[in-house]
Structures are given as structure tokens and as C-alpha cells.
Amino acid sequence: MRHVISLALGLVSIATASDVAPATSNAPGDALRATDSSRTGAANATKRNVLFVISDDLRPELPCYGCSHVVAPRTTALAEESTKFTRAYAQQSLCAPSRNSFLSGRRPDATESWQFVDDFREIGPDWTTLPEAFKKAGYQSVGCGKVYHPGLPPNWDLPTSWDSRMNATWDDWMYPTEPQCPNNATWCSMPEDSVFEDTQTTRTALQLLDNVTASNETKPFFLAVGFRKPHLQW
């Protein structure tokens, strides 16, 4: 039986694939939970699959962290079956250096990434990243959306961190674009939600999930999914 480890917002959940209920919502985060037993493919029973979810700028203002006025049924359900971390802090109050830190496993004083100019590969060309560690351990290491900050490190740290099929067989997978409102307006109507970054990211994540769980695949997978919301365009 394959297993899935889901990580998000300091929550860690371990469940067998057949225990994960299909999603009943159209929200991007909900779609990723639709990992039923029909998608499991061939299994390596000694290694668990890993789903690593990143949500940009989402503070711990959720029911599981004491904010009962927030409506977040899926995250609440995940928290109820998870290990919840209450003392997990951002290493730096900016996107690029924070991602450089937790994806390399080193503090900013080691990565020397403090802003949106430098990245950890400049001083640590041989450092092993989180997705690379799984890759070296025999996993299919794949991802989509905003995992690394664009350009830091260059080219999403390909091919070092990721499966060789990324940007080759499986392309257009990182940080999709979406239309902006006219005149830099904060809000505007859109004809459909399929154009939004997170909708595109969810669609790619489900495609990657199909790829890494195909019947001819024997390796476990590490799948990183980076959502941009609630971070907005300004």
C-alpha cells in the first residue's frame, strides 16, 4: 500500500492512499487531496510518498491555530490527523531568502541570501536541497507552481534538484502567469478561473501525480506544489 505524507503550514499528515477522501470542492488545495487508491500505481512498500505544499504568505490564522472565525474545513481536517507545529518560524521576512533557507536547510547567515539578488548556489554549489535529497534517495522528485522564488536559484535549480524529465518530458511546470487587472486595479472580474496561477498549478500537480503514479513507475515520489495565494500581485 502506498502512503502519502502531506505537509502544509507546519502540519504533517501521514495516511494510506485509500484513506484520503476525494475532494468535494473546486478550491486548488482541495483538489490535491483527491489522491484515492485508483491513482497509486506501483509501490515501493518501504518508502512513503511525499506531498509538500507551500502557500505563499499564508499566516497561521486558521482554526487549528485558534482563529475560529476563519472558514477552512480542509485544513482543519488535515490538522486533526496531523502533527501540528506551533513554534515554526520564517527564517527571513522575504520570499526569496526564506525559500533559499528552508529548501537548502540552512539559515540566511549561511546562504547569504537576504533579499532578491543572491541565492544559495553562489556559495553552496554542492549543497543538497530538500527535493534533491529525495532524488538521491531514489525518489521521483517533481514539482510545480512557486517552489523556489523565480530565478533564485537560476532555472528553478534544474537539473540538480529535480527529476530529469522536468522541463523536458514534463514542461511548463513552474510559476505560471495570470492576467492582471486593467490599470493595476486590485480587483476585477475574470471570465473564468482557469486563468489563475493556482488553478493552473493544481492542474499541473494532478498531471504530475498521474505521471509519477503510472503503472510502469516503481519509485516513490516527492511532489512539491507551490501556491501563490494568498500572496497577491503587488
Tab-separated table of C-alpha atoms in Angstrom:
chain	number	residue	atom	x	y	z
A	1	MET	CA	0.000	0.000	0.000
A	2	ARG	CA	1.447	3.371	-0.964
A	3	HIS	CA	1.399	6.127	1.601
A	4	VAL	CA	1.151	9.865	1.284
A	5	ILE	CA	2.811	12.394	3.567
A	6	SER	CA	1.214	15.834	3.265
A	7	LEU	CA	2.977	18.903	4.652
A	8	ALA	CA	1.443	22.373	4.802
A	9	LEU	CA	1.684	25.314	7.196
A	10	GLY	CA	3.558	23.369	9.806
A	11	LEU	CA	1.105	20.456	9.602
A	12	VAL	CA	2.301	16.939	8.918
A	13	SER	CA	-0.112	14.194	7.930
A	14	ILE	CA	0.620	10.554	7.187
A	15	ALA	CA	-2.139	8.431	5.656
A	16	THR	CA	-2.532	5.467	3.360
A	17	ALA	CA	-3.661	6.459	-0.100
A	18	SER	CA	-7.044	4.757	0.341
A	19	ASP	CA	-7.696	6.818	3.481
A	20	VAL	CA	-7.598	10.145	1.636
A	21	ALA	CA	-11.120	11.179	0.627
A	22	PRO	CA	-11.767	12.574	-2.855
A	23	ALA	CA	-12.121	16.336	-2.950
A	24	THR	CA	-15.624	17.838	-2.965
A	25	SER	CA	-14.571	21.423	-3.659
A	26	ASN	CA	-13.088	23.259	-6.619
A	27	ALA	CA	-10.512	25.039	-4.452
A	28	PRO	CA	-6.883	24.360	-5.523
A	29	GLY	CA	-5.815	22.970	-2.153
A	30	ASP	CA	-8.830	20.668	-2.035
A	31	ALA	CA	-8.111	19.206	-5.460
A	32	LEU	CA	-4.743	17.957	-4.287
A	33	ARG	CA	-6.439	15.784	-1.667
A	34	ALA	CA	-8.168	13.732	-4.337
A	35	THR	CA	-5.473	11.063	-4.162
A	36	ASP	CA	-7.593	7.931	-3.984
A	37	SER	CA	-6.374	4.381	-4.379
A	38	SER	CA	-7.066	4.392	-8.127
A	39	ARG	CA	-4.050	6.667	-8.674
A	40	THR	CA	-1.497	4.800	-6.614
A	41	GLY	CA	0.358	2.847	-9.322
A	42	ALA	CA	3.238	0.536	-8.451
A	43	ALA	CA	4.588	0.854	-4.920
A	44	ASN	CA	7.796	0.635	-3.007
A	45	ALA	CA	6.370	-0.528	0.319
A	46	THR	CA	9.402	0.578	2.318
A	47	LYS	CA	9.199	4.270	1.311
A	48	ARG	CA	6.365	6.723	1.704
A	49	ASN	CA	5.333	9.186	-0.968
A	50	VAL	CA	5.680	12.855	-0.036
A	51	LEU	CA	3.396	15.736	-0.979
A	52	PHE	CA	4.998	19.060	0.024
A	53	VAL	CA	2.574	22.009	-0.183
A	54	ILE	CA	3.733	25.633	0.050
A	55	SER	CA	1.270	28.521	0.394
A	56	ASP	CA	2.779	31.958	-0.192
A	57	ASP	CA	2.317	34.493	2.639
A	58	LEU	CA	-0.307	32.438	4.461
A	59	ARG	CA	-0.032	33.218	8.156
A	60	PRO	CA	-1.212	30.688	10.782
A	61	GLU	CA	-4.620	32.389	11.004
A	62	LEU	CA	-6.605	29.193	10.764
A	63	PRO	CA	-8.991	27.345	13.093
A	64	CYS	CA	-6.262	24.847	14.004
A	65	TYR	CA	-4.187	27.794	15.281
A	66	GLY	CA	-7.015	29.366	17.294
A	67	CYS	CA	-8.666	31.597	14.652
A	68	SER	CA	-12.165	30.145	14.822
A	69	HIS	CA	-13.704	32.844	12.607
A	70	VAL	CA	-11.782	31.543	9.562
A	71	VAL	CA	-13.602	29.011	7.381
A	72	ALA	CA	-11.040	26.388	6.360
A	73	PRO	CA	-12.638	22.922	6.557
A	74	ARG	CA	-9.956	21.073	4.588
A	75	THR	CA	-7.021	22.472	6.549
A	76	THR	CA	-8.929	21.824	9.782
A	77	ALA	CA	-9.494	18.214	8.785
A	78	LEU	CA	-5.810	17.851	7.878
A	79	ALA	CA	-4.769	19.310	11.244
A	80	GLU	CA	-6.948	16.838	13.117
A	81	GLU	CA	-4.941	13.914	11.727
A	82	SER	CA	-1.555	15.640	11.727
A	83	THR	CA	1.355	16.720	13.835
A	84	LYS	CA	0.934	20.479	14.273
A	85	PHE	CA	3.982	22.687	14.832
A	86	THR	CA	3.347	25.856	16.831
A	87	ARG	CA	6.917	27.169	17.032
A	88	ALA	CA	7.907	27.066	13.361
A	89	TYR	CA	9.136	30.462	12.171
A	90	ALA	CA	10.145	32.048	8.887
A	91	GLN	CA	13.906	32.451	8.620
A	92	GLN	CA	13.606	35.768	6.788
A	93	SER	CA	10.663	38.100	6.185
A	94	LEU	CA	11.062	37.978	2.398
A	95	CYS	CA	10.106	35.302	-0.106
A	96	ALA	CA	13.369	34.524	-1.909
A	97	PRO	CA	15.701	34.289	1.110
A	98	SER	CA	13.112	32.365	3.109
A	99	ARG	CA	12.758	29.756	0.355
A	100	ASN	CA	16.528	29.654	-0.112
A	101	SER	CA	16.738	28.856	3.590
A	102	PHE	CA	14.153	26.122	4.098
A	103	LEU	CA	14.814	24.422	0.763
A	104	SER	CA	18.572	24.292	1.392
A	105	GLY	CA	18.231	23.502	5.094
A	106	ARG	CA	20.488	26.421	6.073
A	107	ARG	CA	19.926	29.739	7.817
A	108	PRO	CA	20.290	33.017	5.894
A	109	ASP	CA	23.628	33.701	7.573
A	110	ALA	CA	24.857	30.543	5.801
A	111	THR	CA	23.101	31.032	2.444
A	112	GLU	CA	23.973	34.762	2.412
A	113	SER	CA	20.640	35.316	0.716
A	114	TRP	CA	18.995	38.316	2.370
A	115	GLN	CA	16.947	39.872	-0.423
A	116	PHE	CA	16.038	39.286	-4.083
A	117	VAL	CA	19.569	39.320	-5.542
A	118	ASP	CA	21.624	36.408	-4.212
A	119	ASP	CA	20.888	32.697	-3.941
A	120	PHE	CA	22.450	29.816	-2.021
A	121	ARG	CA	24.065	28.241	-5.101
A	122	GLU	CA	26.523	31.141	-5.285
A	123	ILE	CA	28.293	29.900	-2.163
A	124	GLY	CA	26.960	26.349	-1.935
A	125	PRO	CA	27.135	24.865	-5.428
A	126	ASP	CA	27.309	21.350	-3.992
A	127	TRP	CA	24.713	21.735	-1.236
A	128	THR	CA	21.918	19.177	-1.245
A	129	THR	CA	18.428	20.689	-1.322
A	130	LEU	CA	15.240	19.179	0.060
A	131	PRO	CA	13.951	17.885	-3.300
A	132	GLU	CA	17.466	16.779	-4.227
A	133	ALA	CA	17.755	14.758	-1.018
A	134	PHE	CA	14.705	12.760	-2.044
A	135	LYS	CA	16.060	12.454	-5.573
A	136	LYS	CA	19.309	10.996	-4.213
A	137	ALA	CA	17.271	8.615	-2.053
A	138	GLY	CA	15.668	7.091	-5.142
A	139	TYR	CA	12.522	9.186	-5.370
A	140	GLN	CA	10.958	10.798	-8.407
A	141	SER	CA	11.468	14.441	-7.417
A	142	VAL	CA	8.970	16.706	-9.184
A	143	GLY	CA	7.209	19.989	-8.526
A	144	CYS	CA	5.052	22.792	-9.873
A	145	GLY	CA	3.998	26.329	-9.057
A	146	LYS	CA	6.048	28.652	-6.889
A	147	VAL	CA	8.526	26.418	-5.065
A	148	TYR	CA	11.777	28.340	-5.450
A	149	HIS	CA	11.468	32.072	-5.996
A	150	PRO	CA	11.797	32.789	-9.752
A	151	GLY	CA	15.471	32.991	-10.719
A	152	LEU	CA	16.817	32.297	-7.213
A	153	PRO	CA	18.465	29.895	-7.813
A	154	PRO	CA	18.535	30.120	-11.623
A	155	ASN	CA	16.290	27.860	-13.690
A	156	TRP	CA	14.492	26.524	-10.582
A	157	ASP	CA	17.712	24.674	-9.676
A	158	LEU	CA	17.329	22.343	-12.640
A	159	PRO	CA	18.637	19.748	-13.141
A	160	THR	CA	20.176	19.439	-9.673
A	161	SER	CA	17.037	19.390	-7.524
A	162	TRP	CA	14.600	17.714	-9.864
A	163	ASP	CA	13.839	14.678	-11.996
A	164	SER	CA	15.463	14.886	-15.420
A	165	ARG	CA	12.027	14.781	-17.034
A	166	MET	CA	11.121	18.202	-15.653
A	167	ASN	CA	11.247	20.847	-18.423
A	168	ALA	CA	11.876	18.028	-20.884
A	169	THR	CA	9.097	15.433	-20.978
A	170	TRP	CA	7.039	17.386	-18.430
A	171	ASP	CA	7.393	21.061	-19.314
A	172	ASP	CA	5.761	24.403	-18.402
A	173	TRP	CA	5.514	23.355	-14.813
A	174	MET	CA	6.894	26.197	-12.677
A	175	TYR	CA	5.295	29.514	-11.732
A	176	PRO	CA	2.605	30.049	-14.404
A	177	THR	CA	1.442	33.571	-15.209
A	178	GLU	CA	-2.020	35.061	-14.902
A	179	PRO	CA	-3.606	38.221	-16.336
A	180	GLN	CA	-3.528	41.362	-14.211
A	181	CYS	CA	-6.423	43.739	-13.720
A	182	PRO	CA	-6.524	46.804	-16.008
A	183	ASN	CA	-4.887	49.974	-14.670
A	184	ASN	CA	-3.297	47.982	-11.818
A	185	ALA	CA	-6.663	47.689	-10.100
A	186	THR	CA	-6.808	45.474	-7.011
A	187	TRP	CA	-9.898	43.531	-8.048
A	188	CYS	CA	-11.663	42.884	-11.344
A	189	SER	CA	-13.906	40.279	-12.937
A	190	MET	CA	-12.470	37.388	-14.931
A	191	PRO	CA	-14.347	35.259	-17.459
A	192	GLU	CA	-13.228	32.006	-15.812
A	193	ASP	CA	-10.955	30.809	-13.037
A	194	SER	CA	-8.845	28.597	-15.300
A	195	VAL	CA	-6.511	31.531	-15.980
A	196	PHE	CA	-5.452	31.945	-12.351
A	197	GLU	CA	-1.982	30.789	-11.339
A	198	ASP	CA	-3.152	28.480	-8.585
A	199	THR	CA	-5.741	26.828	-10.833
A	200	GLN	CA	-3.013	26.163	-13.383
A	201	THR	CA	-0.692	24.888	-10.646
A	202	THR	CA	-3.352	22.496	-9.353
A	203	ARG	CA	-3.968	21.174	-12.864
A	204	THR	CA	-0.230	20.595	-13.376
A	205	ALA	CA	0.085	18.939	-9.954
A	206	LEU	CA	-2.651	16.469	-10.821
A	207	GLN	CA	-0.958	15.741	-14.151
A	208	LEU	CA	2.355	15.140	-12.387
A	209	LEU	CA	0.583	12.907	-9.889
A	210	ASP	CA	-0.728	10.824	-12.767
A	211	ASN	CA	2.791	10.649	-14.238
A	212	VAL	CA	4.596	9.577	-11.064
A	213	THR	CA	1.930	7.014	-10.122
A	214	ALA	CA	1.675	5.412	-13.565
A	215	SER	CA	1.619	1.638	-13.597
A	216	ASN	CA	5.141	1.461	-15.046
A	217	GLU	CA	6.653	3.611	-12.266
A	218	THR	CA	8.300	1.719	-9.422
A	219	LYS	CA	9.882	4.585	-7.491
A	220	PRO	CA	8.128	6.575	-4.743
A	221	PHE	CA	7.613	10.276	-5.371
A	222	PHE	CA	8.338	13.659	-3.801
A	223	LEU	CA	5.862	16.197	-5.217
A	224	ALA	CA	6.291	19.878	-4.276
A	225	VAL	CA	3.326	22.150	-5.021
A	226	GLY	CA	3.694	25.903	-4.529
A	227	PHE	CA	0.536	28.026	-4.412
A	228	ARG	CA	0.857	31.795	-4.774
A	229	LYS	CA	-2.267	32.759	-2.835
A	230	PRO	CA	-2.886	34.457	-0.505
A	231	HIS	CA	0.087	36.484	-1.720
A	232	LEU	CA	-1.230	38.935	-4.300
A	233	GLN	CA	0.319	40.703	-7.276
A	234	TRP	CA	1.581	43.794	-5.501
